[in-house]
CSV table of C-alpha atoms and ligand atoms in Angstrom, one decimal:
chain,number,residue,atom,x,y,z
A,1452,UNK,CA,0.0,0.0,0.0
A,1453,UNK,CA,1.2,3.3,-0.7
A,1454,UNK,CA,2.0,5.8,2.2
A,1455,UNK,CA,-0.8,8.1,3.6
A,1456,UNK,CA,-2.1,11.1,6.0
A,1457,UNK,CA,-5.7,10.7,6.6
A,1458,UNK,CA,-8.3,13.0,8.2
A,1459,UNK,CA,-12.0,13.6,7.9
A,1460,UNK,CA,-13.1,15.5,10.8
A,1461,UNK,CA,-17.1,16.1,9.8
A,1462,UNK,CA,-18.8,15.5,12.4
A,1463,UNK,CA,-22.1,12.9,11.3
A,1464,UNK,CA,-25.5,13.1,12.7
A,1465,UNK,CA,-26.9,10.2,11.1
A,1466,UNK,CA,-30.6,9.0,11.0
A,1467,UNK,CA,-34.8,10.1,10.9
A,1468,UNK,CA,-35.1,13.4,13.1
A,1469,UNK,CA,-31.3,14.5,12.8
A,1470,UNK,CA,-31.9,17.7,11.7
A,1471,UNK,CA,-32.8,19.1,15.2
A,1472,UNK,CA,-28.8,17.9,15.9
A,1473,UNK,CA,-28.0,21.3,14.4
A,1474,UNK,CA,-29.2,23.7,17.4
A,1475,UNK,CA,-26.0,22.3,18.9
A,1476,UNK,CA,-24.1,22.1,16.2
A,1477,UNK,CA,-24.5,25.3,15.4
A,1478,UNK,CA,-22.6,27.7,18.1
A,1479,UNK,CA,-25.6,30.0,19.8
A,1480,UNK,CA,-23.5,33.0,18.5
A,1481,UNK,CA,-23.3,32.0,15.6
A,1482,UNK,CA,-24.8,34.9,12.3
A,1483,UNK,CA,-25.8,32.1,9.9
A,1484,UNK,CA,-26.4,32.2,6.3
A,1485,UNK,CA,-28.6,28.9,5.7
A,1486,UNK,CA,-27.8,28.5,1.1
A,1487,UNK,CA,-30.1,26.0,-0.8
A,1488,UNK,CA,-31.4,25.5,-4.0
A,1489,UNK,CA,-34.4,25.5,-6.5
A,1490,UNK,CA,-36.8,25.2,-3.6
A,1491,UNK,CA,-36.8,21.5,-3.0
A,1492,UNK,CA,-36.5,22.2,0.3
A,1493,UNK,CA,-39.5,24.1,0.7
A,1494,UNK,CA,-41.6,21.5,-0.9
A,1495,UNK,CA,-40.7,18.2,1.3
A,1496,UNK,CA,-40.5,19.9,4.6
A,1497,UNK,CA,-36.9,20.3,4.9
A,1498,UNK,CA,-36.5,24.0,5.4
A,1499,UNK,CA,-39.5,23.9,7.9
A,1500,UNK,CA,-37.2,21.4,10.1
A,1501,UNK,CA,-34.1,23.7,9.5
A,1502,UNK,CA,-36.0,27.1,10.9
A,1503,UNK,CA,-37.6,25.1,13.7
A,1504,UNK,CA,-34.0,23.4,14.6
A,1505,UNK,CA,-32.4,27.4,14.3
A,1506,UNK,CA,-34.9,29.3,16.1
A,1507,UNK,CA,-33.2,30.3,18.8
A,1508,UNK,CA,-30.4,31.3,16.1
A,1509,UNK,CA,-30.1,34.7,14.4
A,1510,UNK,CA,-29.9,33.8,10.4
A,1511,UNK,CA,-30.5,34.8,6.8
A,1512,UNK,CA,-31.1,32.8,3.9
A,1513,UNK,CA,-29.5,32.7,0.2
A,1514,UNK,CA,-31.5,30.3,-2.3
A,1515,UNK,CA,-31.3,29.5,-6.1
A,1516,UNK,CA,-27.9,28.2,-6.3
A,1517,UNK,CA,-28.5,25.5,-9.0
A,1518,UNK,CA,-27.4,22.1,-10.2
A,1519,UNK,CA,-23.6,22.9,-11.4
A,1520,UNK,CA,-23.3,25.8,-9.8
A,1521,UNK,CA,-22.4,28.8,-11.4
A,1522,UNK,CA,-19.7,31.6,-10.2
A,1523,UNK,CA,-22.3,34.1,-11.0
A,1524,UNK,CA,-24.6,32.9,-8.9
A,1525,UNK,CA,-22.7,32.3,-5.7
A,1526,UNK,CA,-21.2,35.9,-6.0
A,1527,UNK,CA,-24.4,37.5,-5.2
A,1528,UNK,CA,-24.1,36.0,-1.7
A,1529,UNK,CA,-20.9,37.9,-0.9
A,1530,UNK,CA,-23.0,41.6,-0.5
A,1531,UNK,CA,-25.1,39.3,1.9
A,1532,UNK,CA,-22.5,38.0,3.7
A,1533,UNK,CA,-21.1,41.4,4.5
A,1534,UNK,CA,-24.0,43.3,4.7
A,1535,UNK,CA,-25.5,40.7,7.9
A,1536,UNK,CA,-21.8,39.9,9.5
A,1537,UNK,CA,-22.5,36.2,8.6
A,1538,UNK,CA,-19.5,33.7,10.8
A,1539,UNK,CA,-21.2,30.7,9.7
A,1540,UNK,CA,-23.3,29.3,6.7
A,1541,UNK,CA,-25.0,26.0,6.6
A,1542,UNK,CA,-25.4,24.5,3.1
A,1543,UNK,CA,-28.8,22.0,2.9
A,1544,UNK,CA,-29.2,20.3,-0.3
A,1545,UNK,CA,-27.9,18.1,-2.6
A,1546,UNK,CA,-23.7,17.9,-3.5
A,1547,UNK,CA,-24.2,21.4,-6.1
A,1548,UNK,CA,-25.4,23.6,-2.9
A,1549,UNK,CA,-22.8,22.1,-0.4
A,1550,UNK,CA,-19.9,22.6,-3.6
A,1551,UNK,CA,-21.7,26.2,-3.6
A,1552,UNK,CA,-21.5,26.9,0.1
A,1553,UNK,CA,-17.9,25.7,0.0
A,1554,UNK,CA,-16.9,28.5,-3.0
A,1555,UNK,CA,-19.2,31.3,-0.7
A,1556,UNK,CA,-17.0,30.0,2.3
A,1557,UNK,CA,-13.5,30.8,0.4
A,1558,UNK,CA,-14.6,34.0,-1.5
A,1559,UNK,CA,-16.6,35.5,1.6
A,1560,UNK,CA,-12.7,35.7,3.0
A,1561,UNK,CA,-10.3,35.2,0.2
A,1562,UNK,CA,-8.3,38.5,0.1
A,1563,UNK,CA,-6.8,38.4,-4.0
A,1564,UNK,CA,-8.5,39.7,-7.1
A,1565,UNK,CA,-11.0,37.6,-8.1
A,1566,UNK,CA,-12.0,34.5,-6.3
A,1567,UNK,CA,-12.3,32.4,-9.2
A,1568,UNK,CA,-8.3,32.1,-8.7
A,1569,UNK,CA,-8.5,30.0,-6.0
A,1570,UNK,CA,-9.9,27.4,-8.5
A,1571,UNK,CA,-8.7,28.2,-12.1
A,1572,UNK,CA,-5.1,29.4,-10.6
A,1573,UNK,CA,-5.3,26.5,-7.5
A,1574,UNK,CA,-4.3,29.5,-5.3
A,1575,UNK,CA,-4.5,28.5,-1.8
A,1576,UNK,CA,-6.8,29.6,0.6
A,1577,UNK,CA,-5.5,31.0,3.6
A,1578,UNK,CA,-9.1,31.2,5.2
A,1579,UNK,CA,-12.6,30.3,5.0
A,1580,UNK,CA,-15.9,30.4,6.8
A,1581,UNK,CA,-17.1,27.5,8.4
A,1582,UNK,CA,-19.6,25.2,7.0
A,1583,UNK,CA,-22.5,22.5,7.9
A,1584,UNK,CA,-24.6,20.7,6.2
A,1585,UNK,CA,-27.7,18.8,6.1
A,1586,UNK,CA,-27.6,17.0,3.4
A,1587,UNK,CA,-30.7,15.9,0.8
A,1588,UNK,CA,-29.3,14.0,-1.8
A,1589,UNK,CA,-26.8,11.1,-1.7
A,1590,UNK,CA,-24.2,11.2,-4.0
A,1591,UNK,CA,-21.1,13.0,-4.5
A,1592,UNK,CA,-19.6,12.7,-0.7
A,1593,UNK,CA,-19.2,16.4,-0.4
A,1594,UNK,CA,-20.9,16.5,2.7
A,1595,UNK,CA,-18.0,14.7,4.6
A,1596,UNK,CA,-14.8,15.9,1.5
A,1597,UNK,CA,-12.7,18.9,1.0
A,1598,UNK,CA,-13.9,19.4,-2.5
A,1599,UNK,CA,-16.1,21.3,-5.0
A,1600,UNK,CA,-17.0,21.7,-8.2
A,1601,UNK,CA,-17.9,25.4,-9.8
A,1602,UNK,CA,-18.8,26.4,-13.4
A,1603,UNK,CA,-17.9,29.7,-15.0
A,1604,UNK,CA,-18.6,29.9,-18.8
A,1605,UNK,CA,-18.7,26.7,-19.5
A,1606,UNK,CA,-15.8,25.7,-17.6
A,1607,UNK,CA,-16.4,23.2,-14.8
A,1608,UNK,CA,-13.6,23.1,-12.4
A,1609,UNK,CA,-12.8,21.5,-8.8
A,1610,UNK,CA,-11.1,23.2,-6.1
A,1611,UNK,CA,-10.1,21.4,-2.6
A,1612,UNK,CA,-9.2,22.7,0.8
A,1613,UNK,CA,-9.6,21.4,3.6
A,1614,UNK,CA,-10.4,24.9,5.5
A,1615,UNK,CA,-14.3,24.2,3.2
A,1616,UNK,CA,-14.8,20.8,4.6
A,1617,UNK,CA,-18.3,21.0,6.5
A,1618,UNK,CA,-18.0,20.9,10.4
A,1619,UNK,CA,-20.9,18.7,10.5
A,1620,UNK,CA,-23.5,16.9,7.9
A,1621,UNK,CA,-27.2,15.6,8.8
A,1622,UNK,CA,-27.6,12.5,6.9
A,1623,UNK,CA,-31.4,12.0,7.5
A,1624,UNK,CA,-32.5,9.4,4.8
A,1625,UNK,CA,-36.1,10.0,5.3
A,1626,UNK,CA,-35.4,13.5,3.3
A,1627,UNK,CA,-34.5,11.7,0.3
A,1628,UNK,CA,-38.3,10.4,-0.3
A,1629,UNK,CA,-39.0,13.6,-2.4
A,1630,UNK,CA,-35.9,12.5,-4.5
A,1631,UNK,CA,-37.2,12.1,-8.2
A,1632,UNK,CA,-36.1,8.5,-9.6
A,1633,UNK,CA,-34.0,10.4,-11.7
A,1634,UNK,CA,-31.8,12.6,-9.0
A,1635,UNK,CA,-31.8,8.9,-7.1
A,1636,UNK,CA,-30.4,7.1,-9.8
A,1637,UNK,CA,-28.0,10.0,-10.3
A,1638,UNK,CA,-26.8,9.6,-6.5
A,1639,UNK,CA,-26.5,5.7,-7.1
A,1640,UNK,CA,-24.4,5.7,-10.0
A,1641,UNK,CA,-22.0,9.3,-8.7
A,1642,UNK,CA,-21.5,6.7,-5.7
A,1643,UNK,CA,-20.7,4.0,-7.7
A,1644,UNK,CA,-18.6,5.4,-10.0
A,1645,UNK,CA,-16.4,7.0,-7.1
A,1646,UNK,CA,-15.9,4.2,-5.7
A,1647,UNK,CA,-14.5,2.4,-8.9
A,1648,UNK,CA,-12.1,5.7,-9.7
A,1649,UNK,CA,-10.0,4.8,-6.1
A,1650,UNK,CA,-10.4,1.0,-7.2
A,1651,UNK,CA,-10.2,0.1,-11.2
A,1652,UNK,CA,-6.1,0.8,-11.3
A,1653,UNK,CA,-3.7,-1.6,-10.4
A,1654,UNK,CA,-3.1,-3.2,-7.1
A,1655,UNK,CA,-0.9,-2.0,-4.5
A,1656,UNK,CA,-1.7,-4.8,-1.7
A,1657,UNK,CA,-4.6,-2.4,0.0
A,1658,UNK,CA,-6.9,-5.1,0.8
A,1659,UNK,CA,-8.4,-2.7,3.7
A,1660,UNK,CA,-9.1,-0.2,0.8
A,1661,UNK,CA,-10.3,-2.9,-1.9
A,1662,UNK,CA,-12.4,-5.1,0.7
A,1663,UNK,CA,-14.5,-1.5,1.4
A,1664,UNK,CA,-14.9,-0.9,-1.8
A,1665,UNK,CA,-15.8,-4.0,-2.7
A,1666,UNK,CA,-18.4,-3.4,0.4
A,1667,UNK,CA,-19.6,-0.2,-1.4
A,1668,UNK,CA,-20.0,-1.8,-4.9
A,1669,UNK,CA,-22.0,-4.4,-4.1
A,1670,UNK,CA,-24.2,-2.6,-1.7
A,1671,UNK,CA,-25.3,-0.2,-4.2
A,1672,UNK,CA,-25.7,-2.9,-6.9
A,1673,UNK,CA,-28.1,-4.6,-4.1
A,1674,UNK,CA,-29.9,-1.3,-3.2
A,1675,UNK,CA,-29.6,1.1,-5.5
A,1676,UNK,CA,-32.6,-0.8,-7.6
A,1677,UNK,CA,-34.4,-1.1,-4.5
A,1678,UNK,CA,-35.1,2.6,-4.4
A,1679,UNK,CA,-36.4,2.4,-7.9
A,1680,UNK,CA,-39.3,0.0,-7.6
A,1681,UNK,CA,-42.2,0.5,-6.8
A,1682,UNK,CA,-42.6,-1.7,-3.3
A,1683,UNK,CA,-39.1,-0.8,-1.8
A,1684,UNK,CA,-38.3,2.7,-3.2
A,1685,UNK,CA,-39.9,3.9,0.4
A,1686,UNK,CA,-37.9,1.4,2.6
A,1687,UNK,CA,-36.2,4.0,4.9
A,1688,UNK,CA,-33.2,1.2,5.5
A,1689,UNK,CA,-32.9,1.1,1.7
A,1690,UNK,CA,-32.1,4.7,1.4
A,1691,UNK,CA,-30.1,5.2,4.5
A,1692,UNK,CA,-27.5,2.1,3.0
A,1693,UNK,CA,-27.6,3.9,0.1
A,1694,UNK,CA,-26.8,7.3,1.9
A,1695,UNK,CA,-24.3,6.1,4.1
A,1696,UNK,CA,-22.2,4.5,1.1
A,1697,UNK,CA,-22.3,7.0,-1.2
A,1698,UNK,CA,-20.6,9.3,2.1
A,1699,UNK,CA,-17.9,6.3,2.5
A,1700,UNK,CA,-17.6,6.5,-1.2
A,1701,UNK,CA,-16.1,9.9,-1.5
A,1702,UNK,CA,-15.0,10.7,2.3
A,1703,UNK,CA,-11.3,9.8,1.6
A,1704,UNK,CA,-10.9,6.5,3.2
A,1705,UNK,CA,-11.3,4.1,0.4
A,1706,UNK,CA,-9.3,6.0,-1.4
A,1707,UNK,CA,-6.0,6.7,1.1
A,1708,UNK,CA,-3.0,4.4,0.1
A,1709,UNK,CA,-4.0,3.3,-3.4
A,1710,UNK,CA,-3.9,4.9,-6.9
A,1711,UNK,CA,-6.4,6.8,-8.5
A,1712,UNK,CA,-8.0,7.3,-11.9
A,1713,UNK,CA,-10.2,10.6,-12.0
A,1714,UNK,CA,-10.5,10.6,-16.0
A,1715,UNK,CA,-14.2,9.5,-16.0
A,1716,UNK,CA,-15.0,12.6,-14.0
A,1717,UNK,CA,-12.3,14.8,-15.7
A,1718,UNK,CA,-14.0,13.7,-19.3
A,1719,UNK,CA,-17.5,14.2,-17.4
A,1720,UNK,CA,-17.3,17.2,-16.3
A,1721,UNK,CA,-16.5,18.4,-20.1
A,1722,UNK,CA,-19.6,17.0,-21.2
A,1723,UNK,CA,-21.5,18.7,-18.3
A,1724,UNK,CA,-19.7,21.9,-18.8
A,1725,UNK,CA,-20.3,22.2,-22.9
A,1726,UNK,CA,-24.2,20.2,-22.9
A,1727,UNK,CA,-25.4,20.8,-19.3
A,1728,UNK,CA,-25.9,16.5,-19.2
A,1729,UNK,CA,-26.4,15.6,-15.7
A,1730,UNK,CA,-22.9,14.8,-13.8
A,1731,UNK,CA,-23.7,11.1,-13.2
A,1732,UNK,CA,-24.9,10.4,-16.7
A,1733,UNK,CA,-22.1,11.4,-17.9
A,1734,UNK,CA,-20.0,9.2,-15.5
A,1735,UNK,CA,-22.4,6.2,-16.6
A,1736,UNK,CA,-21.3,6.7,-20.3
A,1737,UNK,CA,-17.5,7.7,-19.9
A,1738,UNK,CA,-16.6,4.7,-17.1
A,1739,UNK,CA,-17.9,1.7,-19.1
A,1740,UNK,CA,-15.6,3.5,-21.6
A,1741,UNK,CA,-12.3,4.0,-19.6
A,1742,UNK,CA,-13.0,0.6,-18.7
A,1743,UNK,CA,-12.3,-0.7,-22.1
A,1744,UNK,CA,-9.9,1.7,-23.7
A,1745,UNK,CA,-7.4,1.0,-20.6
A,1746,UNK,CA,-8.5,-2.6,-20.1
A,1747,UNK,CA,-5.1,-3.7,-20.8
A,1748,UNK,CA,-3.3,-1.3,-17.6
A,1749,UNK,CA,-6.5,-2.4,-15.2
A,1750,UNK,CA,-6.3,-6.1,-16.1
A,1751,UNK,CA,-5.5,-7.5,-12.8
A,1752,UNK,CA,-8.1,-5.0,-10.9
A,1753,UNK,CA,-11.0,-6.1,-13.8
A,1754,UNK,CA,-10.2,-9.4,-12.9
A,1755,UNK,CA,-10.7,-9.1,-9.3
A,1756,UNK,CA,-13.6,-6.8,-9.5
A,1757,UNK,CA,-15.7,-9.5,-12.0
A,1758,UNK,CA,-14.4,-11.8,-9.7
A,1759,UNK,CA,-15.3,-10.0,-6.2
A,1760,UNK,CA,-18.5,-8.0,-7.8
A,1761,UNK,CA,-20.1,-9.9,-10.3
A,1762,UNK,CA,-18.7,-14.1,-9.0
A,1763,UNK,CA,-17.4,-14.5,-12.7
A,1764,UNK,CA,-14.5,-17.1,-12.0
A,1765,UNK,CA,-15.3,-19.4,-15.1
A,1766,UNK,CA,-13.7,-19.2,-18.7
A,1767,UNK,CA,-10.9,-16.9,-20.0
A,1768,UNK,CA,-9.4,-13.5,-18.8
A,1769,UNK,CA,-10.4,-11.8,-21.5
A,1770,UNK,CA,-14.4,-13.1,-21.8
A,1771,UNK,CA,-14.2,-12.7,-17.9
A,1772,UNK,CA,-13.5,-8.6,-18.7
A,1773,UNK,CA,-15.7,-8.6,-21.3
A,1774,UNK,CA,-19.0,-10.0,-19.2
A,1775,UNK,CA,-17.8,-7.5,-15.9
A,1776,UNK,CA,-17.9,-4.4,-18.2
A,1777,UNK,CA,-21.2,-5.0,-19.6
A,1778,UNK,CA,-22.6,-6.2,-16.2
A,1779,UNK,CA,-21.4,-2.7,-15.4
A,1780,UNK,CA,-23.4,-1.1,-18.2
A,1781,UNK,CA,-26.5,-3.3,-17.3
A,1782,UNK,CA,-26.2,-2.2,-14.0
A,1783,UNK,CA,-26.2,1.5,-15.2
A,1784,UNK,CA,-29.4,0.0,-17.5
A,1785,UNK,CA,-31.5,-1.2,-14.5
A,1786,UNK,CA,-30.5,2.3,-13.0
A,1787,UNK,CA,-32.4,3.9,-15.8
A,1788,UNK,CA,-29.1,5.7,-16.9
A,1789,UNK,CA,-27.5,6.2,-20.3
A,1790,UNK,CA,-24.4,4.1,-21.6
A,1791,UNK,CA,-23.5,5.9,-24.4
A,1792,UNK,CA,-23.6,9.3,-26.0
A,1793,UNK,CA,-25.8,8.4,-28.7
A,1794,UNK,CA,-28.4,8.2,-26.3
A,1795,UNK,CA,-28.1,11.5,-25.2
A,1796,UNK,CA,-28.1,13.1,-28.9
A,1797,UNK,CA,-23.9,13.7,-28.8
A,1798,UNK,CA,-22.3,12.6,-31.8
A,1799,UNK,CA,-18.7,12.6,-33.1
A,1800,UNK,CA,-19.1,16.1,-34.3
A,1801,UNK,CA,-18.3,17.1,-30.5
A,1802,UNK,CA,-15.1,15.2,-29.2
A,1803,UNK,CA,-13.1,17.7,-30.8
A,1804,UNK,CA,-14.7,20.1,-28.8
A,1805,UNK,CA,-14.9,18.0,-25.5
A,1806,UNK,CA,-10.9,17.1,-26.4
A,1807,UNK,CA,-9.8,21.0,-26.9
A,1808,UNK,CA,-11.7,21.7,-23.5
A,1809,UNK,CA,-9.5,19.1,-21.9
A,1810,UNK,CA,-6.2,20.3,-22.8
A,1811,UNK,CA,-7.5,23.7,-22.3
A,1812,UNK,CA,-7.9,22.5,-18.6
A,1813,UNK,CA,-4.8,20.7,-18.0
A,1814,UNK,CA,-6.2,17.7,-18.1
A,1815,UNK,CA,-3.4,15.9,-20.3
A,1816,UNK,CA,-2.3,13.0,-18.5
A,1817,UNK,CA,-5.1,11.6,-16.5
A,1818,UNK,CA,-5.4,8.0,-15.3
A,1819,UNK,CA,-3.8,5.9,-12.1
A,1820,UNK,CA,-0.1,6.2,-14.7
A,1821,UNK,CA,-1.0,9.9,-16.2
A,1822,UNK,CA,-1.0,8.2,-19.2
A,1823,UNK,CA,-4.5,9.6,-20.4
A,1824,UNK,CA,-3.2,11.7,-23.1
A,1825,UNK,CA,-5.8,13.8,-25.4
A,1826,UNK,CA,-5.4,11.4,-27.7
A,1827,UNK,CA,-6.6,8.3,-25.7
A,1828,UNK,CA,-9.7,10.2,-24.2
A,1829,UNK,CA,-10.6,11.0,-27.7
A,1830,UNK,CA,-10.4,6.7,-28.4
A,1831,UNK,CA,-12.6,6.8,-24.7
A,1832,UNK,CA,-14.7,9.5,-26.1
A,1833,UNK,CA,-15.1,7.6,-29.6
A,1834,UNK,CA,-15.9,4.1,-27.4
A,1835,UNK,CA,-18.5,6.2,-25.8
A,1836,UNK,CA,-20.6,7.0,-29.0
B,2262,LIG,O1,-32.2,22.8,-6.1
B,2262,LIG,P1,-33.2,22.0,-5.4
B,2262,LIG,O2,-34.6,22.6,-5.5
B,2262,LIG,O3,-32.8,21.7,-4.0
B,2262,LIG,O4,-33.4,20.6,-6.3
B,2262,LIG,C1,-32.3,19.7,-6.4
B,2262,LIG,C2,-31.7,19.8,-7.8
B,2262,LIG,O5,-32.7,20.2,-8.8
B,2262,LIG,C3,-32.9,18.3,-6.3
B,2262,LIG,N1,-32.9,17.8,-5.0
B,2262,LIG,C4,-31.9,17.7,-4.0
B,2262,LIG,N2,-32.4,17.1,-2.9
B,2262,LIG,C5,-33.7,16.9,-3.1
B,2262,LIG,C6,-34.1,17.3,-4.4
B,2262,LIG,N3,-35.3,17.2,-4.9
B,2262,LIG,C7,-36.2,16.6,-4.1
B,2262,LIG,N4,-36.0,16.1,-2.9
B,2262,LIG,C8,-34.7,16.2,-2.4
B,2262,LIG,N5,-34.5,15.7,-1.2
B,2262,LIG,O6,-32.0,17.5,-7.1
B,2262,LIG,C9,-31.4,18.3,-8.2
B,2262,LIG,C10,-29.9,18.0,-8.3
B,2262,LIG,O7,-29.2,18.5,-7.2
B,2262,LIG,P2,-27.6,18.6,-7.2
B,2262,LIG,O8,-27.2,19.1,-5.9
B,2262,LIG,O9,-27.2,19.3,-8.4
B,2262,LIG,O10,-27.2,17.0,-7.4
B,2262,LIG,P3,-25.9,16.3,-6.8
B,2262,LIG,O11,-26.0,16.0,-5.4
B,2262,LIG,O12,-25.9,15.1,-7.7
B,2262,LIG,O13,-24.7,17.3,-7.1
B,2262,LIG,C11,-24.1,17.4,-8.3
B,2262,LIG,C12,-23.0,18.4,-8.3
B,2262,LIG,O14,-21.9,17.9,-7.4
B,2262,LIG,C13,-20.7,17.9,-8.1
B,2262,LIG,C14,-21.1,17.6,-9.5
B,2262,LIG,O15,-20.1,17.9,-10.5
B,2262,LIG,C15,-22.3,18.5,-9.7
B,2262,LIG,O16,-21.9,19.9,-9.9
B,2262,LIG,N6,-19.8,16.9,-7.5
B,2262,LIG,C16,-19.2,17.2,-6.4
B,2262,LIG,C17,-18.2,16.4,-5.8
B,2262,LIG,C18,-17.6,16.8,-4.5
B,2262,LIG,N7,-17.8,17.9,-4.0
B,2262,LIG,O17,-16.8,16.0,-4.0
B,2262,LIG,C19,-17.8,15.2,-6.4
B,2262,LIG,C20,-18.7,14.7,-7.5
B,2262,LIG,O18,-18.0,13.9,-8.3
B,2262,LIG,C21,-19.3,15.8,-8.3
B,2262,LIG,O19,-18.4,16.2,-9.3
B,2263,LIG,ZN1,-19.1,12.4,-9.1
């Protein structure tokens, strides 16, 4: 295994009713700025929960930050911020209003320019307001991680620091009932696909790392259909398995001591930025992808995972591969998510495109050996159509 420092220090209030766990969270001092989205909240009876929890609290409220959030949007906070004195904001939504909150948190104190330096320049911050979180949709981990993802013009760029990594996060899986099928699904397969970038490289003896992920795999592939159909989709110990992995799946730990391959979310995010496709179904169209472009660097870890996921321990390597990659995509299938770019009307006319946005963005030499070059995620791109 390779060497590691690890830390996560959000603090998890897990299960039905958590979200009155805030009023101590929360110091009593505290000048909050509670950030959500679209209104979902409203609707399901989240927000209600949050002002009763924060009553005794002195706080103001920022809404419309939307899926993929944008720079734009997440600026007009900062007059807020200053105007009320606000020492503390508490993000409740899904992973583009916590990625939000965590931009707000840098720029409220970042002291250059233009705060879209800390991500496109990867200038460090020096400070940042502290977050919580209640989170309402399972899926990209950012409740518990150090990272975010903003837009600006098209360009859809991460940032991490671990000054923006929430304090604490209310995992409550009875608030995911409102989820569409669609934003479940879209949790189920993020999850899933984290997981396999910190496991799909090649082994380093981390049998810690690969038996949890191994764990996470399969417990999506058992519930994440579950929450689909029709009799379990409202099984409270259905979603909250499915909340708790997709945490584990991006919290650091699975992925501390072995190599990683990001390039399914690097090539994603290009696809999100340029045609505004939802982040995980681009992930389920790029990964069954990057699973056969590079099958020849992962061999060992695709054996092991058809092996370990899917029991295939009969016939040759190579038809062993095969069958585990398109287990994957009927996995993605049964999780009512595309597995190719055909099926969301992208055609060869825009990997040029998606290729000179990559480069543009650094991302030259992605993979567990950097050896992702353009040129391969244009074959990924063409095994995608
Ligand atoms: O805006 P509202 O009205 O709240 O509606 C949201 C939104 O329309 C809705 N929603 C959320 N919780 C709900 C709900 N609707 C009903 N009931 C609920 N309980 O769902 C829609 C999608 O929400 P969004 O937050 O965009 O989804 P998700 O959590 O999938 O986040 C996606 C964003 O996270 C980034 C992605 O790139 C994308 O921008 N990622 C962040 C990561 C990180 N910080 O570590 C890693 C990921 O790989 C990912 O890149
Ligand atoms: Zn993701």
């Amino acid at each position: 295994m390779l060497n590691f420092s690890f830390q996560n220090t959000t603090q998890i209030h897990f299960g039905e009713g958590q979200i009155k766990a805030i009023v101590r969270a929360i110091p009593a001092s505290a000048r909050i700025l509670v950030t959500y989205g679209g209104g979902s909240i409203k609707a399901n009876g989240v927000y209600d929960q949050v002002a009763e929890a924060l009553k005794e609290h002195t706080w103001f409220e920022f809404s419309g930050i939307e899926p993929n959030p944008s720079y734009d949007t997440l600026m007009k906070s900062l007059e807020m911020i200053r105007e009320h004195d606000i020492d503390f904001l508490l993000a409740v939504g899904g992973g583009s209003v916590i990625d939000g909150t965590k931009f707000i948190a840098g720029a409220a104190l970042f002291k250059g320019e233009d705060p879209w330096d800390f991500v496109v320049k990867r200038q460090r911050l020096e400070q940042a307001l502290p977050i919580g979180c209640v989170l309402t949709l399972p899926a990209t981990g950012s409740e518990t991680n150090a990272g975010a993802v903003v837009t600006r013009n098209g360009d859809k760029l991460s940032f991490h620091s671990p000054l923006v990594r929430p304090v604490f996060a209310v995992l409550d899986p009875s608030v995911t009932l409102s989820l569409s099928d669609r934003q479940i699904s879209n949790g189920v397969v993020d999850a899933f696909v984290h997981t396999m970038e910190q496991y799909l490289t090649y082994s380093v003896n981390g049998k810690v790392q690969d038996r949890f992920s191994e764990g996470l795999l399969l417990t999506l592939i058992e519930e994440g259909p579950k929450a689909l159909a029709a009799d379990t989709k409202n099984d409270l110990e259905v979603r909250g398995n499915i909340m708790w992995a997709a945490t584990m799946a991006l919290n650091g730990l699975v992925g501390a001591g072995v190599p990683q391959d990001w390039s399914t979310h690097m090539i994603g995010h290009e696809i999100t930025g340029t045609y505004g496709v939802d982040h995980a179904r681009t992930l389920s169209i790029v990964l069954p992808a990057v699973m056969k472009v590079c099958r020849e660097a992962k061999r060992d870890k695709l054996l092991q995972y058809a092996e370990r996921i899917w029991d295939l321990t009969e016939g040759d390597e190579d038809s062993r591969i095969s069958k585990a990659i398109a287990l994957t995509e009927h996995f993605f299938k049964m999780m009512q998510v595309p597995v190719r770019l055909s099926q969301i009307d992208i055609n060869a006319s825009a990997i040029d495109t998606l290729i000179e946005k990559l480069t543009k963005h650094g991302m030259t030499e992605l993979g567990e050996h950097g050896d992702i070059t353009p040129d391969v995620s244009r074959q990924i791109l063409t095994a995608a159509l």
